[in-house]
Coordinates of C-alpha atoms in Angstrom, one line a residue:
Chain G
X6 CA -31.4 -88.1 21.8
X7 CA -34.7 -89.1 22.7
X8 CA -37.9 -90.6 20.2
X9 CA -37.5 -93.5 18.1
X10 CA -36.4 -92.7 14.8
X11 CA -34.0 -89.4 14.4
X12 CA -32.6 -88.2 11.1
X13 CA -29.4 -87.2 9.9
X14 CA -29.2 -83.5 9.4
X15 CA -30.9 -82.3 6.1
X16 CA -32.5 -85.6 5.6
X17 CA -29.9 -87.3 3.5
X18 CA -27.3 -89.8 4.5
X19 CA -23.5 -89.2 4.2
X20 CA -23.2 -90.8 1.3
X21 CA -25.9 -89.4 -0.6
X22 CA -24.3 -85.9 0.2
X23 CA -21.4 -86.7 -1.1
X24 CA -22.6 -88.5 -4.5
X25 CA -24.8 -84.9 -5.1
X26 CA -21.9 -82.8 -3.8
X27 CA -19.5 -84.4 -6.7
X28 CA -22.3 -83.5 -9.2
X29 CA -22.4 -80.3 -8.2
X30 CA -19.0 -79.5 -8.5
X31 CA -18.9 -81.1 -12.0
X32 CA -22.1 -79.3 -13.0
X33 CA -19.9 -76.0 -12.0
X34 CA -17.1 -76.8 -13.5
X35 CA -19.4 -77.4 -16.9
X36 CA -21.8 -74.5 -16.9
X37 CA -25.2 -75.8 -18.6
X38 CA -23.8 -79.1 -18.9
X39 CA -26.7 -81.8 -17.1
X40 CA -24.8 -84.1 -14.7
X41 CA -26.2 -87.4 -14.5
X42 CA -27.2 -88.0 -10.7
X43 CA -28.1 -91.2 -8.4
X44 CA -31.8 -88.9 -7.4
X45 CA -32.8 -90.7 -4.4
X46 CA -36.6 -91.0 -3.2
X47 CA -37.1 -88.3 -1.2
X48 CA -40.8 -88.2 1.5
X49 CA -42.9 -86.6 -1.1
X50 CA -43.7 -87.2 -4.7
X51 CA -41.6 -86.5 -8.0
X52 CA -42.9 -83.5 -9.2
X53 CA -42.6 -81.4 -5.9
X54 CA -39.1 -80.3 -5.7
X55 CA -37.5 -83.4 -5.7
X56 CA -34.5 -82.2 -7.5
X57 CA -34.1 -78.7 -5.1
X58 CA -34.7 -80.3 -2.2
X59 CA -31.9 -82.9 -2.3
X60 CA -29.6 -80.2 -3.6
X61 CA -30.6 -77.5 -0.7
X62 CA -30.0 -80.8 1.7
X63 CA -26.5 -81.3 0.3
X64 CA -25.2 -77.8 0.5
X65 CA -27.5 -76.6 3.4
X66 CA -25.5 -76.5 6.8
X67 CA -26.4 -74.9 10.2
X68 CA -25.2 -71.3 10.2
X69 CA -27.5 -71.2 5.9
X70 CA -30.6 -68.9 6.4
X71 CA -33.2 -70.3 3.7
X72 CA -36.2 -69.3 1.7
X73 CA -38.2 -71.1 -0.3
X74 CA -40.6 -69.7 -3.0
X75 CA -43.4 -71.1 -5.2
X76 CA -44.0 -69.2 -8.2
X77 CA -42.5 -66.2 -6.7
X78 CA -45.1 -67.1 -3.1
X79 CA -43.1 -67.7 0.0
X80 CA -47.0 -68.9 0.9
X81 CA -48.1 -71.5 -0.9
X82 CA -48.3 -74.5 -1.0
X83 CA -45.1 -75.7 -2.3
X84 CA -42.8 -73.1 -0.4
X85 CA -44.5 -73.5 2.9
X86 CA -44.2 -77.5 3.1
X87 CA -40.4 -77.5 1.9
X88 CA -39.9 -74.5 4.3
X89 CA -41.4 -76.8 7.1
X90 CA -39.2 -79.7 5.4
X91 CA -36.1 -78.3 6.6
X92 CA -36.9 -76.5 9.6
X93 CA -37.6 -80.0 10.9
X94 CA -34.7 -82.0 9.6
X95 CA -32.1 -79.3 9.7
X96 CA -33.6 -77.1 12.6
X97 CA -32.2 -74.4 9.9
X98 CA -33.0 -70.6 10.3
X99 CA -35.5 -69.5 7.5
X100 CA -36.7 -66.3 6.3
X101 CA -38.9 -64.5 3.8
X102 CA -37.2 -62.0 3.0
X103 CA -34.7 -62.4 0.0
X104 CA -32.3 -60.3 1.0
X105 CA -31.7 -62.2 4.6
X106 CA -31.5 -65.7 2.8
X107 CA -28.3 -66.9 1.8
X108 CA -30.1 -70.2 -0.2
X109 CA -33.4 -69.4 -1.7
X110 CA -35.2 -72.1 -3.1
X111 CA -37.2 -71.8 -6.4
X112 CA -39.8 -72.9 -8.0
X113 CA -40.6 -71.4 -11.5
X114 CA -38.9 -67.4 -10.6
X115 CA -36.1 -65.5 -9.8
X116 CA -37.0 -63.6 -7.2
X117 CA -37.0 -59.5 -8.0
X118 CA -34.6 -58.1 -5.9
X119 CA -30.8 -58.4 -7.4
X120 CA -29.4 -61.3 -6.0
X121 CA -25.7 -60.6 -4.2
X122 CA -22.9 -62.2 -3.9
X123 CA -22.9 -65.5 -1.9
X124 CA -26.5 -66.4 -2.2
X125 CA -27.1 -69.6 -3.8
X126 CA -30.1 -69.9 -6.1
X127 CA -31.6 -73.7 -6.0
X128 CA -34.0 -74.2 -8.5
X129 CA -36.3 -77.2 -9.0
X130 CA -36.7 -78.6 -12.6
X131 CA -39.5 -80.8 -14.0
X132 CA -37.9 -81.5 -17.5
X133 CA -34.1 -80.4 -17.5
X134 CA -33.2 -81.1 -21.1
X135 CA -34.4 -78.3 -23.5
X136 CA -34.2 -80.6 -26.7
X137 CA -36.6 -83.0 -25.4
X138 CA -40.1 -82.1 -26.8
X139 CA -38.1 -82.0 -30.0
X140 CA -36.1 -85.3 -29.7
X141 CA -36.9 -87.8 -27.4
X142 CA -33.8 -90.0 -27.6
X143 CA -31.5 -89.6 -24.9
X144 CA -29.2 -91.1 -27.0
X145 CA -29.9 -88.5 -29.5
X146 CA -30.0 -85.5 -27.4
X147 CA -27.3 -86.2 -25.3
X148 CA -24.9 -86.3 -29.4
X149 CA -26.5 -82.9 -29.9
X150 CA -25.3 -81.7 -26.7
X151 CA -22.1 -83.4 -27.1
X152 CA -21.5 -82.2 -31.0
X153 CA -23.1 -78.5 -30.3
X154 CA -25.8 -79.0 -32.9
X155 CA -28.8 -76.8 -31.5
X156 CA -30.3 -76.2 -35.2
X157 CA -33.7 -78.3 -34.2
X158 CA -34.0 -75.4 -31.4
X159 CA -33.9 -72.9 -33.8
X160 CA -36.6 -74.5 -36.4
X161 CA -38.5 -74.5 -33.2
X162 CA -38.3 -70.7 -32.7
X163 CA -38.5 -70.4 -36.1
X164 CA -42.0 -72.1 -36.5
X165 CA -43.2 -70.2 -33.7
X166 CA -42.3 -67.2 -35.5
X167 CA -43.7 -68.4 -38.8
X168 CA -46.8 -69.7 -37.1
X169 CA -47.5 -66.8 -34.5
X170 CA -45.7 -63.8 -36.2
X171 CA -43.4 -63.5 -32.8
X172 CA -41.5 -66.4 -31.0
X173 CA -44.2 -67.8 -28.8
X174 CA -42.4 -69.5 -26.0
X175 CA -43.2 -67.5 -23.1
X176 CA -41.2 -69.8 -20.2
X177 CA -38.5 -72.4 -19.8
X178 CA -37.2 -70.2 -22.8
X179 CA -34.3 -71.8 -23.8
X180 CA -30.7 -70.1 -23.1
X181 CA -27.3 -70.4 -24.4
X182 CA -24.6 -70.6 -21.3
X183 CA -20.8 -69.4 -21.9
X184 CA -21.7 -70.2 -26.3
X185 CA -21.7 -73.6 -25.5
X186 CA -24.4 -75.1 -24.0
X187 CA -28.3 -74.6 -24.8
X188 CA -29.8 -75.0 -21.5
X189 CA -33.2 -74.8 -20.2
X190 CA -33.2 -72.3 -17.4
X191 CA -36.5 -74.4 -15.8
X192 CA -40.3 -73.1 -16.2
X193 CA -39.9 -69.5 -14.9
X194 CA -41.3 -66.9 -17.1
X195 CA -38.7 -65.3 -19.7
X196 CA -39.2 -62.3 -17.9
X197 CA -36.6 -63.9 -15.5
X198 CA -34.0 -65.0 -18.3
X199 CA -32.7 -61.8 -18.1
X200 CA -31.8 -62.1 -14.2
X201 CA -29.6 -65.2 -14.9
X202 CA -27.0 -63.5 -17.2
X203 CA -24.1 -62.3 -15.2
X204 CA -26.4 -63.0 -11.8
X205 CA -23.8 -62.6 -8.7
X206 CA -25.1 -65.4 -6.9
X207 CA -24.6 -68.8 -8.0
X208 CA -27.6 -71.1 -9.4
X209 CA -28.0 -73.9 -9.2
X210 CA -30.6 -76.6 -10.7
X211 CA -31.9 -80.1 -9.9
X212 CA -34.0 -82.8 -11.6
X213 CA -35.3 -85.4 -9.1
X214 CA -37.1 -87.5 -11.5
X215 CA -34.9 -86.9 -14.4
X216 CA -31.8 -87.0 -12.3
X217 CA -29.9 -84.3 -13.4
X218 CA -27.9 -81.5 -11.6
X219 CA -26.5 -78.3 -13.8
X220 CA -25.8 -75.2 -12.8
X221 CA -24.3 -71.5 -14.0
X222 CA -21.5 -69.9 -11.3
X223 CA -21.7 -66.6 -10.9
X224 CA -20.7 -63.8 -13.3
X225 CA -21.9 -66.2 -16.4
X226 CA -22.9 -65.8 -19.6
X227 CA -26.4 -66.4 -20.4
X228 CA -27.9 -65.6 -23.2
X229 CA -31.7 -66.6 -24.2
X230 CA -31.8 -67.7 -28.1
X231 CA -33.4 -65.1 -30.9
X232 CA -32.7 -64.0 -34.4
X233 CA -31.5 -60.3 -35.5
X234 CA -34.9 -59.6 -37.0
X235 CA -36.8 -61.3 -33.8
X236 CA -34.7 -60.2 -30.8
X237 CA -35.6 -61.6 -27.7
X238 CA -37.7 -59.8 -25.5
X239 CA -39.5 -60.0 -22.2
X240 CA -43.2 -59.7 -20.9
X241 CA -44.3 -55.9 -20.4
X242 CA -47.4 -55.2 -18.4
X243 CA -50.0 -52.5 -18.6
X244 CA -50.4 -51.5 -15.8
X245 CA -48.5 -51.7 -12.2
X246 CA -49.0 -54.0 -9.1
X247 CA -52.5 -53.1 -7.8
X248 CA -51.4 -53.9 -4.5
X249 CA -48.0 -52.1 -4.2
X250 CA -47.8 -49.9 -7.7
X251 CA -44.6 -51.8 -9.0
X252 CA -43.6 -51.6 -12.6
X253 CA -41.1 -53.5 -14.3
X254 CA -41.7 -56.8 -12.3
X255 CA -43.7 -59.6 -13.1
X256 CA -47.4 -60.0 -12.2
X257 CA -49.9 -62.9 -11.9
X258 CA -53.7 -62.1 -12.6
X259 CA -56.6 -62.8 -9.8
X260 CA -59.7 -63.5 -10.9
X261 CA -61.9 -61.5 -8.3
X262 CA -65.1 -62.2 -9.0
X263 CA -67.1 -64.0 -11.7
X264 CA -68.0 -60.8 -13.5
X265 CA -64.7 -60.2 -15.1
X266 CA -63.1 -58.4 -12.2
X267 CA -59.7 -58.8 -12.3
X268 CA -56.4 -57.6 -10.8
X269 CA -52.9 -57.7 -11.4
X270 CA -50.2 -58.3 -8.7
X271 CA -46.8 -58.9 -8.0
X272 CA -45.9 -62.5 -8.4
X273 CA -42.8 -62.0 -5.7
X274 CA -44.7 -61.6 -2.3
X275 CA -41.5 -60.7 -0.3
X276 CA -41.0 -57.7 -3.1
X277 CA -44.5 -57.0 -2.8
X278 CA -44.5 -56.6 1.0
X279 CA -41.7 -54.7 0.9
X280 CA -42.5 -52.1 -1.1
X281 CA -46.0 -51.5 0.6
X282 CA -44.1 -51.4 4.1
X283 CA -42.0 -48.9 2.7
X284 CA -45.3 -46.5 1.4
X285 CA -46.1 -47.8 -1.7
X286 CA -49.7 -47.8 -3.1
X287 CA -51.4 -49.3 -6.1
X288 CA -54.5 -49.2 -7.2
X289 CA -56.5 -51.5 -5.4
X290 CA -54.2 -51.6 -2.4
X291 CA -54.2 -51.2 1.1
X292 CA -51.5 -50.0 3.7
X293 CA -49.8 -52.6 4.9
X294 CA -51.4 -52.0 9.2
X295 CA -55.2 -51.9 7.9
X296 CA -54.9 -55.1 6.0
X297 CA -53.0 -56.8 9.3
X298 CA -56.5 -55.7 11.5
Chain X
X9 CA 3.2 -103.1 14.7
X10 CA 0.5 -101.9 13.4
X11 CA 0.6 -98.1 12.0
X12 CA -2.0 -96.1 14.0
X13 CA -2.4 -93.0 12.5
X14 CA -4.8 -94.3 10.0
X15 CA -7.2 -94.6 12.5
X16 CA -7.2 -90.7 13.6
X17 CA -7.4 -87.5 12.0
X18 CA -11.0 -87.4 10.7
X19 CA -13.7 -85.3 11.1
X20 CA -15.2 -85.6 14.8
X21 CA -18.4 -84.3 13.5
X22 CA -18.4 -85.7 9.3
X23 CA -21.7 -84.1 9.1
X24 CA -21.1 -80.9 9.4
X25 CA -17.4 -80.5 8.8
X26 CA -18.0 -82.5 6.0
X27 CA -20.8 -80.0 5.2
X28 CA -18.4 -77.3 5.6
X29 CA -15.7 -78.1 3.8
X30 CA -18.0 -78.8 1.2
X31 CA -19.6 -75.5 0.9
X32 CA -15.4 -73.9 0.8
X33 CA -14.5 -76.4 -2.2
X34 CA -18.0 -75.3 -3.9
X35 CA -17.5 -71.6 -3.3
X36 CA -14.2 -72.6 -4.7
X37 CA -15.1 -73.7 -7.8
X38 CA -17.9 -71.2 -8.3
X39 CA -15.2 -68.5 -7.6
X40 CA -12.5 -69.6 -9.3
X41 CA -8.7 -68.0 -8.0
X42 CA -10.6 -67.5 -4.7
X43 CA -9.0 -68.8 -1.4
X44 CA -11.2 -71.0 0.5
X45 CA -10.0 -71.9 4.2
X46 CA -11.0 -75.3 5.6
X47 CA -11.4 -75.9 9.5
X48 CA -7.6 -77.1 9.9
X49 CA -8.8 -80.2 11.8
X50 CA -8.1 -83.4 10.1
X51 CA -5.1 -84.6 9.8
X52 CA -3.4 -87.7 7.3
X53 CA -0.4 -89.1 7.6
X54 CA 2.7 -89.0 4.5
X55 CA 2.9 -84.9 4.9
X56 CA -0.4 -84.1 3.7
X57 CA -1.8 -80.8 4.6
X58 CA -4.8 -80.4 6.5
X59 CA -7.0 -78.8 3.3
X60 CA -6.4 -82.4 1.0
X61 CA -7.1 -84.2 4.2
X62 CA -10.4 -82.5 4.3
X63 CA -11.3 -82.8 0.5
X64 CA -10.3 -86.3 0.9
X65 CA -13.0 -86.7 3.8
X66 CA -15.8 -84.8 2.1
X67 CA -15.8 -86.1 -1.7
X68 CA -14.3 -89.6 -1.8
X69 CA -16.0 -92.6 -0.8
X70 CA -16.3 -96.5 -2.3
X71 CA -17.4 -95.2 -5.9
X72 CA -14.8 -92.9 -6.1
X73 CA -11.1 -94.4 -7.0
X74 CA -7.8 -92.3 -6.1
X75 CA -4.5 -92.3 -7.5
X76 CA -1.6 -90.9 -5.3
X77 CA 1.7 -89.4 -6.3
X78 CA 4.7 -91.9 -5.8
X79 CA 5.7 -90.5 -2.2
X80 CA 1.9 -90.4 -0.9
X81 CA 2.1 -94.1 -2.4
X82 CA 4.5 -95.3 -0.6
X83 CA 3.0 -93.8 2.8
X84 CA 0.6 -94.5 5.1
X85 CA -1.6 -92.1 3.2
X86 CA -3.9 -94.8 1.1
X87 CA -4.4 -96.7 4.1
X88 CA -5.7 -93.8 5.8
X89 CA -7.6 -93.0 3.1
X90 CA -9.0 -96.5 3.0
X91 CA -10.3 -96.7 6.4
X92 CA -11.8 -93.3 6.4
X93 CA -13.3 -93.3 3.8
X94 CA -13.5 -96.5 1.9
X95 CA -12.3 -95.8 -1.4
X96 CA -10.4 -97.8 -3.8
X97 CA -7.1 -97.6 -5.3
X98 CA -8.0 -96.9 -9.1
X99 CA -5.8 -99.8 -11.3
X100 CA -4.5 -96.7 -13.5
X101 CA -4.6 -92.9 -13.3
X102 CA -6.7 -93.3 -16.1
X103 CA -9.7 -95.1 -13.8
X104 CA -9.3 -92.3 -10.9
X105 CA -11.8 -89.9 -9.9
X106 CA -9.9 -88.3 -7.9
X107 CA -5.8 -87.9 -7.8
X108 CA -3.7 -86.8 -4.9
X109 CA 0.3 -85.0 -5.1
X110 CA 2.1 -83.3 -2.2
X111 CA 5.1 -81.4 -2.8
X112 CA 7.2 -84.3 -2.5
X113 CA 6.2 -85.0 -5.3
X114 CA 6.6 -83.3 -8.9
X115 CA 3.5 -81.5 -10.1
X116 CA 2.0 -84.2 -12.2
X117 CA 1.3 -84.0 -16.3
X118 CA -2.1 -84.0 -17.0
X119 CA -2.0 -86.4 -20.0
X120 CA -3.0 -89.9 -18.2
X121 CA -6.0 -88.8 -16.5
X122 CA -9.7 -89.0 -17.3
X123 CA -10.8 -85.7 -19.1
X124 CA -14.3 -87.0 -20.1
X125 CA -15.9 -87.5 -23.3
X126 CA -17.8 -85.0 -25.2
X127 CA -21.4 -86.7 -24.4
X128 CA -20.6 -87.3 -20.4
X129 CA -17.9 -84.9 -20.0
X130 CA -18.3 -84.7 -16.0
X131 CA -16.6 -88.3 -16.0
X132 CA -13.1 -86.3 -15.4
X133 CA -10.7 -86.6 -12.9
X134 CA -10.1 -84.1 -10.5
X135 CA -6.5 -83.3 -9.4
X136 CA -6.2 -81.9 -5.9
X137 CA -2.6 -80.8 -5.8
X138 CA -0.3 -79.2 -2.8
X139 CA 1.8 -76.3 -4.1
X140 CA 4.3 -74.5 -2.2
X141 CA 2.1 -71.8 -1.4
X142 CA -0.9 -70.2 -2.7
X143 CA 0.2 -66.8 -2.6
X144 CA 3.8 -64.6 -4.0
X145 CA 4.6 -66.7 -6.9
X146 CA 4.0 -65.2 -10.5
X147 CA 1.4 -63.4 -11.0
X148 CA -1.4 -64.6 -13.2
X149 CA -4.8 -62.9 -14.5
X150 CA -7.7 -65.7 -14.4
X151 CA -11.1 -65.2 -16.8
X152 CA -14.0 -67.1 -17.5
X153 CA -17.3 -67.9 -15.3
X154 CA -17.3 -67.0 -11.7
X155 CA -14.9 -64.4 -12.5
X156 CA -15.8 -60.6 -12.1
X157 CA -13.9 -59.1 -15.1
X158 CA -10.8 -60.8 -14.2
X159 CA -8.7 -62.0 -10.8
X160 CA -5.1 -62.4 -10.1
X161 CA -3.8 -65.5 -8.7
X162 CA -0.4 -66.5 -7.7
X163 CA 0.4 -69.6 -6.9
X164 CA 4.1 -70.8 -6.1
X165 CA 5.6 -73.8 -7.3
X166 CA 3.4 -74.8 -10.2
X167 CA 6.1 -75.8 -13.3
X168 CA 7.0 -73.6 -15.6
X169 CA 5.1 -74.9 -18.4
X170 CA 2.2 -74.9 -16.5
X171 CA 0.3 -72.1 -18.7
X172 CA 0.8 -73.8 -21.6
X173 CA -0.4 -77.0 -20.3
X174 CA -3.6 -75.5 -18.6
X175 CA -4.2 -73.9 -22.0
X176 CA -4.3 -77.1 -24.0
X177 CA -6.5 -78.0 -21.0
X178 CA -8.9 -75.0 -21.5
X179 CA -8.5 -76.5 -25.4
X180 CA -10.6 -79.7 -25.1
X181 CA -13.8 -78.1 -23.4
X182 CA -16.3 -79.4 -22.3
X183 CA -14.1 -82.2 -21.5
X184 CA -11.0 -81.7 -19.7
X185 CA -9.6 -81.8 -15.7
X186 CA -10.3 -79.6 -12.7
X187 CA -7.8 -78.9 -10.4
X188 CA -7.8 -77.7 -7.0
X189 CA -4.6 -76.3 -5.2
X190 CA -4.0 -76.7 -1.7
X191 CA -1.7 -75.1 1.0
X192 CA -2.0 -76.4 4.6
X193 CA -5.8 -74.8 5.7
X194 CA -6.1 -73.2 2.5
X195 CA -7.3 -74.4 -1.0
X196 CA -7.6 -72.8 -4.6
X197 CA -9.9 -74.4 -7.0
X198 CA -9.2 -73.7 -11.0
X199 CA -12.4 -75.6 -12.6
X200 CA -11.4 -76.3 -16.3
X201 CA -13.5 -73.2 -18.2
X202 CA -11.1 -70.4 -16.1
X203 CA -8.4 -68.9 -18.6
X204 CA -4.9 -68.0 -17.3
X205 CA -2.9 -65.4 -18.9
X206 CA 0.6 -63.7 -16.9
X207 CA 0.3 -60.7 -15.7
X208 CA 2.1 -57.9 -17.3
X209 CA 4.2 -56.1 -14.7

């Protein structure tokens, strides 16, 4: 070894590992139940992935292939600085491309293409307990978790219903895991809710600042909260991608200019990519070899 | 003279043997009934097989008490343990995190051990238990998350009342134990929401 200071692989020490690996195996055993964890400071603020990154460090070994997304970006800001994270502390192999990763890290999505067996799904949470807007005793929501008493969830939809005409909450929708536990599946968009139901890989969730690890194994019940008359459904979109022509997959709006111009894209880049290597076109798209020159 | 043995048969490399080892318990437990195989390279002293010597090495440390089944007691086993890893005895089963039987011993009850309460039930023991082996004994249909449809599992040498007892486990979710079976290399994890039924022939 030469330098001054090395690290240990992933970042954390021993000990650290092995306080977030017994939380982890807990928060499996428990699906949607929020373990309690000893969140240690990590090199860059609460807020940016605190929670994922110290679980990625505690499962991550040598032989893992990782991605890391941001909304759905493998490029921005977020994604490219955690990706950078590890390749320095763990010299570990990462990738774009979903398919090749067997960790992807998350922030706020579910990537687009089906997720396989094997592939562990980290996702970083800013507020892990879904009652807390509505109570914010610990105390309190921690005997609502413990006694299954979820009514004050349902007011909630409930006024958004009586208020809007249509349940309102757009993301961190809340889900039910298994009947038991009401969970809140982080901020992605409910478009994704419906990926987490049954998903093959496994998924798993961490709160640095709250300090809480849960997680759903694979092959688990998930089902986001509704009433008969109001089922729950998920974004739709008028038109495709305009880069690659997707439909069915969740877009983000660019402002192009300050004359209204607008388009609408896929919010997974990888997917995005993908598809146009593969031929497709939107609207407002190029092949993929034009836009590299 | 001093016993020796306590001072070998850890991981030469903790970090990433620990790492792995890690990653087959937690595959495990998200894959409930699956067989996991461990590196085969640690070794503890008082019979215990290679898979619980690794578990040992990769989950316990100082905030995590043990309990031992009476022949692992009365080895050279919680000195190992000790050294390696520098966790303490719990007073009672009831104080243990974590809770170790060989074969030597008999399969223990669960009543005794920590199961959790309702608001923090992750404060549960987990039993990590050698059976004979972890294949050709009854046969056994598992359900519940991390199961496709259903599995079969069939452990040998678990008592006979064992799926009566690990249905009054399934009883008190959320709280309850989570047990892991081992066999030499090989482990078995059942976390506490997986259902057991026989298998009709």
């Amino acid at each position: 070894m030469s330098g001054l200071a090395t690290y240990n692989f992933a970042y954390l020490d021993e000990q650290t590992k092995r306080m977030i690996r017994r939380a982890i195996l807990k928060a499996i055993a428990i699906p949607g139940y929020q373990v309690p964890f000893a969140s240690r400071e990590m090199p860059m603020p609460y807020g940016w992935g605190t929670g994922g990154v110290q679980v990625t460090a505690a499962i991550l070994g040598p032989s893992d292939v990782l991605k890391v997304i941001d909304q759905g970006a493998d490029d921005t800001t977020n994604a490219v600085s955690i990706r950078a994270f590890f390749q320095k502390v763990a010299n570990v192999e990462v990738t774009t491309r979903t398919k090749e990763a067997t960790i992807i890290q998350t922030r706020h999505r579910i990537p687009e293409e089906k997720l396989t067996e094997g592939q562990v799904l980290v996702y970083q949470v800013p507020i892990p307990e879904p009652l807390r807007f509505l109570e914010p005793r610990e105390t309190e929501t921690r005997k609502m978790h413990a006694l299954s008493e979820y009514g004050l969830m349902h007011v909630k939809l409930y006024e958004d219903i009586a208020r809007n005409g249509h349940i309102a909450t757009t993301y961190a929708y809340p889900v039910k895991v298994e009947g038991r536990y009401v969970m809140d599946p982080s901020p992605t968009p409910k478009f994704d809710n419906p990926k987490m139901h049954m998903s093959e890989a496994l998924q798993l969730f961490g709160a640095g600042r709250e300090k809480r690890i849960y997680a759903l194994p694979p092959f688990t019940d998930v089902v986001s909260l509704d009433f008969d008359d109001h089922p729950f459904t998920v974004q739709s979109f008028e038109k495709p991608c305009a880069l690659c022509g997707a439909e069915g997959v969740y877009l983000d709006e660019v402002v192009l200019d300050d004359r209204g111009g607008r388009m609408f894209v896929c919010s997974d880049t990888d997917y995005c990519e993908d598809r146009r290597a593969q031929g497709f076109l939107g609207d407002q798209g190029v092949p993929l070899k034009e836009a590299a020159e | 003279m001093q016993d020796t043995s306590i001072f070998t048969g850890g991981f030469a490399d903790p970090v990433l043997q620990g790492q792995a080892a890690f990653r087959a318990v937690m595959d495990g437990m998200a894959n409930p009934g699956r067989i996991k195989e461990t590196d085969g390279t640690p070794s503890a002293p008082g019979g215990v097989p290679s898979a619980m010597a690794a578990l040992a090495l990769t989950l316990v440390d100082h905030d995590t008490p043990f309990t031992l089944g009476e022949s692992l007691r009365a080895s050279a086993f919680p000195a190992w343990l000790a050294f390696q890893t520098g966790a303490p005895m719990a007073d009672t089963a009831f104080d243990a995190s974590f809770a170790f039987f060989t074969c030597a011993d008999a399969f223990p009850a669960f009543e005794g051990f920590p199961i959790g309460s309702d608001e923090y039930p992750d404060r549960s023991v987990t039993l990590i238990i050698e059976v004979e082996a972890l294949e050709g004994g009854p046969q056994l249909t598992a359900r519940g998350p991390g199961i496709r449809e259903s599995a079969v599992i069939a452990p040998k040498g678990l008592p006979a009342d064992f799926l009566a007892r690990w249905r009054e486990n399934g009883t008190l979710f959320p709280r309850g134990i989570d047990l892991v079976l081992v066999e030499g290399t090989r482990l078995l994890c059942l976390p506490r929401t997986t259902r057991l039924q026989a298998r009709e022939a």
